[in-house]
Tab-separated table of C-alpha atoms in Angstrom:
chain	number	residue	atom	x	y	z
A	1	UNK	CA	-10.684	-9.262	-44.614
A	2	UNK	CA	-11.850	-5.713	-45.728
A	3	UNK	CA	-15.216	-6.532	-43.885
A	4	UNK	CA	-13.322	-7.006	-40.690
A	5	UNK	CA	-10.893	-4.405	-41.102
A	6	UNK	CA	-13.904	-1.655	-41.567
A	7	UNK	CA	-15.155	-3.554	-38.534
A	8	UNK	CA	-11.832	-2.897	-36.176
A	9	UNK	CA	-12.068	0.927	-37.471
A	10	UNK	CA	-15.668	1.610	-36.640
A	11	UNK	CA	-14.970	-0.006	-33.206
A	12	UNK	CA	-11.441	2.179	-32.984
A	13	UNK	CA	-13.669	5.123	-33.419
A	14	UNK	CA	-16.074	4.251	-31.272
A	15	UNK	CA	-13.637	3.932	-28.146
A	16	UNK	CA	-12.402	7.030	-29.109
A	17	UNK	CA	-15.764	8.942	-28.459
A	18	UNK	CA	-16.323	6.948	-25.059
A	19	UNK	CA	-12.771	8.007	-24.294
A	20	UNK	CA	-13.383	11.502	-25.282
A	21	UNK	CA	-16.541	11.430	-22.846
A	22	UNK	CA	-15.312	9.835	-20.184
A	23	UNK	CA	-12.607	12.160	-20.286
A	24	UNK	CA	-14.765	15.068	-20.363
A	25	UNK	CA	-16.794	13.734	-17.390
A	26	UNK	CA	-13.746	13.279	-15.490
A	27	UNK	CA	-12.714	16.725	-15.535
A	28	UNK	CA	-16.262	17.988	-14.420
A	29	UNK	CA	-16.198	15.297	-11.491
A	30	UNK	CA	-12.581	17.282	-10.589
A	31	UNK	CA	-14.289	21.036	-10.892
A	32	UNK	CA	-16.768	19.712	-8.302
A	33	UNK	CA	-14.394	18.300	-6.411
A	34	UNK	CA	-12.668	21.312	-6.162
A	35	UNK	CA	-15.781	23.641	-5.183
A	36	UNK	CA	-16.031	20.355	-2.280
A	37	UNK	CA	-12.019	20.997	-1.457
A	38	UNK	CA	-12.975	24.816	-1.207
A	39	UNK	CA	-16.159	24.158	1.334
A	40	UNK	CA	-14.243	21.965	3.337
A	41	UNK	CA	-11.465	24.840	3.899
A	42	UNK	CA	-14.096	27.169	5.233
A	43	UNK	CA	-15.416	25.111	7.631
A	44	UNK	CA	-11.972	23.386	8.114
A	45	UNK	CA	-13.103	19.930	7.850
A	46	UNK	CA	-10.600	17.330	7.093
A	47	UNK	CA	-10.126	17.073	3.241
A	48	UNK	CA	-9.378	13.121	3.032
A	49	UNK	CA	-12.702	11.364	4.359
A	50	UNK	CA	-12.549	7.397	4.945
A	51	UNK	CA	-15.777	7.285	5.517
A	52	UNK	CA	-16.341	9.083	2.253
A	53	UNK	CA	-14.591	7.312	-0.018
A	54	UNK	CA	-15.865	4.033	1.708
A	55	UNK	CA	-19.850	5.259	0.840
A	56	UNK	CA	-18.029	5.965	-3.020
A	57	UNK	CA	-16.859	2.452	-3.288
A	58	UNK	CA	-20.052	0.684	-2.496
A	59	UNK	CA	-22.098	2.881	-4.269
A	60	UNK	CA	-19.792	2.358	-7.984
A	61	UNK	CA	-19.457	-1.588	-7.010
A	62	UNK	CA	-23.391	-1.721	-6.549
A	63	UNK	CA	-24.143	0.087	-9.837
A	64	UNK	CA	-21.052	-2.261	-11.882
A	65	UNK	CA	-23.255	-4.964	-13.808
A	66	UNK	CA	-19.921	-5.575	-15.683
A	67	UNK	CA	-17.917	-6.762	-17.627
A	68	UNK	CA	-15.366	-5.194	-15.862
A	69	UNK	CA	-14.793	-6.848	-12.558
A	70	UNK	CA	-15.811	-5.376	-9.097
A	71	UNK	CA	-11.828	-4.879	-8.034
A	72	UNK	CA	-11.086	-3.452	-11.586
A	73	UNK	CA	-14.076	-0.682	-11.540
A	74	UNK	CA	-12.620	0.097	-7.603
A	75	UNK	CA	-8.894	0.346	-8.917
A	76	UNK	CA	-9.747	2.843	-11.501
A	77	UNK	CA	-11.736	4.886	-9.231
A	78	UNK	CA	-9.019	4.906	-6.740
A	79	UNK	CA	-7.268	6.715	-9.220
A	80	UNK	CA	-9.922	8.845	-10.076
A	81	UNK	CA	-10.002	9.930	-6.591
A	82	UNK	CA	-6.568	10.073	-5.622
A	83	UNK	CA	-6.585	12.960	-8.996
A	84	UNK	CA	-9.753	14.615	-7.586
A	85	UNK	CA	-8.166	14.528	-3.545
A	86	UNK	CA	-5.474	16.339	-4.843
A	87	UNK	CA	-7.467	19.478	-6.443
A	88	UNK	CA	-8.565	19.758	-3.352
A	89	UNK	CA	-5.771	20.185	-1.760
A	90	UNK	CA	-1.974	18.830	-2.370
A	91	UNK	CA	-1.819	15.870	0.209
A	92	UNK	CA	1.283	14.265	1.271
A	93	UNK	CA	1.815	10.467	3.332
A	94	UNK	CA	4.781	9.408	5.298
A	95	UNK	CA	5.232	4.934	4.936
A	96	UNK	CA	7.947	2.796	5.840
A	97	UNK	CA	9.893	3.011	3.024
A	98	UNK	CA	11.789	2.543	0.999
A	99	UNK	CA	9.624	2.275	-2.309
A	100	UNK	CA	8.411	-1.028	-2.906
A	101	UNK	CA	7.723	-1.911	0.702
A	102	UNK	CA	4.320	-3.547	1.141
A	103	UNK	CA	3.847	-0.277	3.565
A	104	UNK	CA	4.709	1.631	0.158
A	105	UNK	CA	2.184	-0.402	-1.759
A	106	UNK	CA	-0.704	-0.627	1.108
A	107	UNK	CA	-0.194	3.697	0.767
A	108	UNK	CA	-0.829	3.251	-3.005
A	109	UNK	CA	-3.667	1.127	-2.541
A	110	UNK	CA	-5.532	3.589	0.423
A	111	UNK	CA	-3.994	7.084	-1.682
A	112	UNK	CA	-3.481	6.053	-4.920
A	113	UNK	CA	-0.890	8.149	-6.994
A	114	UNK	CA	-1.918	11.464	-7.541
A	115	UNK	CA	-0.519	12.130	-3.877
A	116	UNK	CA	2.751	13.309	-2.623
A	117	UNK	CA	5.209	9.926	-0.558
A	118	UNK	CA	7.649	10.843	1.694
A	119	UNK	CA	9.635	7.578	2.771
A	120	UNK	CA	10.780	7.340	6.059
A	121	UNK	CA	13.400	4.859	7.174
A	122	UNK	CA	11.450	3.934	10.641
A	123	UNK	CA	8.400	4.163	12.277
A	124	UNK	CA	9.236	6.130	14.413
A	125	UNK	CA	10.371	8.605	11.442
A	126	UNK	CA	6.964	7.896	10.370
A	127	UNK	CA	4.623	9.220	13.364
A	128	UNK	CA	7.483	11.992	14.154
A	129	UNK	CA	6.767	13.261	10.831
A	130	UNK	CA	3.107	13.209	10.910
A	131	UNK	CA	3.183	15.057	14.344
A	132	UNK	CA	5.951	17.681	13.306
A	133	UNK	CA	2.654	18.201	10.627
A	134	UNK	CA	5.234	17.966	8.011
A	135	UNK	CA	3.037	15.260	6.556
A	136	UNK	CA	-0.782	15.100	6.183
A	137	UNK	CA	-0.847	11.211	7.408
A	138	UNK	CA	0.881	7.845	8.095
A	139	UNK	CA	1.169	4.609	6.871
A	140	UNK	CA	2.826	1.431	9.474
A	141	UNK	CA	2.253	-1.804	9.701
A	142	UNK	CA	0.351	-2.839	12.810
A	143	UNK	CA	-0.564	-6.605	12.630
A	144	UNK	CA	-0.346	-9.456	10.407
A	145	UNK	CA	-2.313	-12.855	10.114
A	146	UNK	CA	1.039	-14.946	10.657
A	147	UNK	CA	3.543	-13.331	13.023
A	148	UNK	CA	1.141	-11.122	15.311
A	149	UNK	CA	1.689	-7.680	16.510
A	150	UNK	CA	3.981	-5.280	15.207
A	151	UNK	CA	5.381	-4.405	18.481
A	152	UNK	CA	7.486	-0.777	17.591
A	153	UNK	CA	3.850	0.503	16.160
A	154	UNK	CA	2.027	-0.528	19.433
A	155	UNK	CA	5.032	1.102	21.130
A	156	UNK	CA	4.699	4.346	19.508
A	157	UNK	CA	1.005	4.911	20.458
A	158	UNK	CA	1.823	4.960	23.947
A	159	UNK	CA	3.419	8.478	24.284
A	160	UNK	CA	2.450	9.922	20.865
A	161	UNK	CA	-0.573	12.370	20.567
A	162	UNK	CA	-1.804	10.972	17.127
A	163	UNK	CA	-4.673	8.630	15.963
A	164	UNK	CA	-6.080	6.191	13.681
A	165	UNK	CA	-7.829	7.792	11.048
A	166	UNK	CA	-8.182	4.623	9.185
A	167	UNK	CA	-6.751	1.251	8.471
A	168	UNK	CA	-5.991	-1.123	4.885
A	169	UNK	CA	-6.150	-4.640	4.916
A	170	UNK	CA	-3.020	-6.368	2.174
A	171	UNK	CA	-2.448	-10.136	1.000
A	172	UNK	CA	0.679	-9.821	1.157
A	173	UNK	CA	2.555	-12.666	-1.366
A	174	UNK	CA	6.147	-12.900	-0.727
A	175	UNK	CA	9.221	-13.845	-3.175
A	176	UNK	CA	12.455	-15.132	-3.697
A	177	UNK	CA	14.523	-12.736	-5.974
A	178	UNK	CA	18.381	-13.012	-6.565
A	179	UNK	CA	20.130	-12.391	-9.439
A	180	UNK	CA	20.936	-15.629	-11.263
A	181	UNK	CA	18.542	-18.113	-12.264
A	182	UNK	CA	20.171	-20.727	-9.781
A	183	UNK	CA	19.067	-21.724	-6.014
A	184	UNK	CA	22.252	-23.127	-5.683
A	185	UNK	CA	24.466	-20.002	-5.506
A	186	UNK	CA	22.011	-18.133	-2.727
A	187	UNK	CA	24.604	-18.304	-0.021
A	188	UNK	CA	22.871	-15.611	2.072
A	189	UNK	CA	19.426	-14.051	2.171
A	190	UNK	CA	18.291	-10.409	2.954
A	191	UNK	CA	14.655	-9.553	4.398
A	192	UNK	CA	12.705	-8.139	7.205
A	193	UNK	CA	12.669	-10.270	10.472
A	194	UNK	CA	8.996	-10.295	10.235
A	195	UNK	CA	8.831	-11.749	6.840
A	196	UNK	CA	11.921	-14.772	7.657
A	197	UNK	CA	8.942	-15.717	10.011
A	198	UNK	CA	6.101	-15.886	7.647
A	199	UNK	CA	8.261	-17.503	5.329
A	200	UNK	CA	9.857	-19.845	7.670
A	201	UNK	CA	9.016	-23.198	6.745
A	202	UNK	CA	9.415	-22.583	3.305
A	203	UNK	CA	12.929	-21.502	3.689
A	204	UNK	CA	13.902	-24.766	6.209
A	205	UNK	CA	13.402	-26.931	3.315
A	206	UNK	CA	14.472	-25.355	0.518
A	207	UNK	CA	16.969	-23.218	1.439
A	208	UNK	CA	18.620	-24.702	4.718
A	209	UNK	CA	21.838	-23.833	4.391
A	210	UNK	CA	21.325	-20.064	3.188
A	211	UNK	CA	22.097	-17.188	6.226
A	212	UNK	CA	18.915	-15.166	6.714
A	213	UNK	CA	20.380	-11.411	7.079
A	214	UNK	CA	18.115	-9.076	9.243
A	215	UNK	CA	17.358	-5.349	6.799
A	216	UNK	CA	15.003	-2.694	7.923
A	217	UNK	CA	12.760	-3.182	5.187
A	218	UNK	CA	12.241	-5.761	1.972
A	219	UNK	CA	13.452	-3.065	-0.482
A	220	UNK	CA	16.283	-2.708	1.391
A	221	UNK	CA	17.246	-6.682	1.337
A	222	UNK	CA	16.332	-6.086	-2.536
A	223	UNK	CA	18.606	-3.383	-3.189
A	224	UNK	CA	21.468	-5.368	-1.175
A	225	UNK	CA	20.587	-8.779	-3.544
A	226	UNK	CA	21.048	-6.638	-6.760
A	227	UNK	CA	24.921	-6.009	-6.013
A	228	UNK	CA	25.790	-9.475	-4.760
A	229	UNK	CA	25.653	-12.447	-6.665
A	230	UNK	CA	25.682	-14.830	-4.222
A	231	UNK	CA	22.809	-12.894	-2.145
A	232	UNK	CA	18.900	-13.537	-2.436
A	233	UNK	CA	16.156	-11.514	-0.912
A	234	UNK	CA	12.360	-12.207	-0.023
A	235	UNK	CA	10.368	-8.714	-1.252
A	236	UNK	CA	7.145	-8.423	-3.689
A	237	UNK	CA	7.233	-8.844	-7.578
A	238	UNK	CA	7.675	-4.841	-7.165
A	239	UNK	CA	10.482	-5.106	-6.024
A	240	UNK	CA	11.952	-7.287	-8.238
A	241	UNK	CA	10.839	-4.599	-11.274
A	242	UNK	CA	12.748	-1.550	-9.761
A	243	UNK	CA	16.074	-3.597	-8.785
A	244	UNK	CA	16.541	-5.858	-11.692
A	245	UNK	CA	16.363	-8.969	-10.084
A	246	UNK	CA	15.126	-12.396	-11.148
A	247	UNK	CA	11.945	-14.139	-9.153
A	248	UNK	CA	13.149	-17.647	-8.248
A	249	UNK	CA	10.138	-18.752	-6.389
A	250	UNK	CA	6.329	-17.056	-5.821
A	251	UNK	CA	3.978	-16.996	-2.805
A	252	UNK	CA	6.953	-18.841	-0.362
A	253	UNK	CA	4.949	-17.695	2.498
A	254	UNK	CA	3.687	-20.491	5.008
A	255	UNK	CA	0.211	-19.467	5.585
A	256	UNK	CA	-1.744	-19.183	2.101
A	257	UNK	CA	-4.032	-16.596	3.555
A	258	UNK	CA	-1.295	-13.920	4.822
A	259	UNK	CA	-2.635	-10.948	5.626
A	260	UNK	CA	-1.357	-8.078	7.155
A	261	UNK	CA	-3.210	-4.908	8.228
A	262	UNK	CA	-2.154	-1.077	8.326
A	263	UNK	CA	-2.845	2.400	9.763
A	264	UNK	CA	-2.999	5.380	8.869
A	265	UNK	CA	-1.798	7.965	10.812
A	266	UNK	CA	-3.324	11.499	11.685
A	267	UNK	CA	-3.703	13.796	14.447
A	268	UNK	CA	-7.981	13.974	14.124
A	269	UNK	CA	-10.178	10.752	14.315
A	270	UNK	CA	-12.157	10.397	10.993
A	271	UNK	CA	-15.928	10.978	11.112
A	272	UNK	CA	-18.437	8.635	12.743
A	273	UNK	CA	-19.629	6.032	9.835
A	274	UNK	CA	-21.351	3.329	12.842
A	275	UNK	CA	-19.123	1.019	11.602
A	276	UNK	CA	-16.032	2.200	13.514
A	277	UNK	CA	-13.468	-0.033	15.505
A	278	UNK	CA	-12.299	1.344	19.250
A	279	UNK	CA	-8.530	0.230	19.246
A	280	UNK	CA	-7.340	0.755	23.153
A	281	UNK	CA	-3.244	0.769	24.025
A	282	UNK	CA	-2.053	0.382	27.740
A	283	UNK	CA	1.131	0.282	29.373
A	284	UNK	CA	2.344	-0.646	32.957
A	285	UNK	CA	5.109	-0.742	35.168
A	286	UNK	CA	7.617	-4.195	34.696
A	287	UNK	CA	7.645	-4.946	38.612
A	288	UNK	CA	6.191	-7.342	40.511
């Protein structure tokens, strides 16, 4: 027992000096960043680069022979950036809101948290606020895997001066939350329009009698569940954290894969990388 005690102790202070270095090599990776953050003032290049950040991603994943997973090494060094990005200079994002929207989390997941949110209750609010430059960028849906096109985001693009400066790709896994323990008193249920429809089959047989309520956002059907016993929502596990409610059911959505796919919004296009996407948006006249 003393054997392995002395064992756990040596180990203990072991981490500590790889914590104390890592720490220490941190902070040096944020002076750099800074002197970067101060070159790209001068020559007033944009200070978020996709492309960037894309060439840092491959680079740590190619050098990770483990045991930490691929997806673990990239979430800490999406942190690690999002810290750095901000040295450089403080950055704030517009998203759908409210918090704990999948727009919210696909902003974590391209930002990280070391950046400033601003939720907007539309998108429209969203692009107004990115070209009023009272934001640095955008986050909206655009298209998912199940229901299509996200038709107000197409909309937008056709009289507003902004462009993709990149895009995020989320598996998005949808829930049931209420806040009993019991199916049988969901007497109505809250969510986004576009989520009843990638949930719909689900919700035909095993919840047929239940009234699906139209919100603007899953948060909002969340924070409407949490005050009415009788009420259910569909919105992520998140969601269920920051309102206190109760997960009935997991992954209800129809298609396994469900996918849907994000922009971000900005008034410059990003820097070549020659692996780019052309995204072209048309309208015409409704007459014959």
């Amino acid at each position: 027992m003393t054997t392995n005690s002395q064992n756990l102790t040596e180990l203990r202070k072991e981490i500590d000096l790889i914590d104390s270095a890592i720490v220490k090599l941190i902070n040096k990776r944020g002076m750099v960043t800074s002197k970067i953050g101060e070159v790209k003032k001068d020559k007033k290049h944009p200070i978020y680069s996709p492309d960037r950040e894309s060439q840092v991603y491959a680079r740590i994943v190619a050098k990770n022979k483990g045991p930490l997973t691929s997806a673990s090494i990239r979430a800490i060094y999406r942190e690690i950036m999002s810290a750095c990005l901000s040295l450089e200079q403080p950055i704030c994002v517009a998203y759908l809101g409210p918090e704990c929207t999948f727009t919210h989390q696909a902003a974590l997941k391209k930002f990280g948290s070391s950046v400033e949110y601003l939720s907007c209750n539309t998108i429209s609010d969203v692009f107004r606020e990115v070209e009023k430059s009272n934001v640095d960028y955008g986050v909206v849906p655009i298209e998912n895997s199940t229901e299509g096109a996200i038709n107000h985001t197409l909309d937008m693009f056709v009289d507003s001066p902004l462009v993709i400066y990149s895009e995020i790709y989320r598996r998005i896994r949808h829930s049931l939350l209420c806040q009993k323990n019991n199916k049988n008193l969901i007497k109505k249920i809250y969510s986004n329009p576009q989520v009843f429809g990638q949930c719909r089959m689900w919700l035909e047989k095993n919840l047929p009698a239940a009234k699906l309520q139209d919100v603007a956002s899953t948060a909002k059907g969340a924070e409407i569940a949490a005050k009415h016993a009788d009420s259910a929502c569909i919105a992520s596990e998140l969601a269920a954290e920051k309102y206190g409610l109760k997960i009935l059911a997991k992954s209800i959505e129809d298609n396994a894969v469900n996918i849907t796919r994000f922009l971000v919004l900005g008034k410059h296009m990003s820097k070549v990388s020659g692996e780019d996407k052309t995204s072209v948006v048309f309208s015409v006249k409704d007459k014959p």
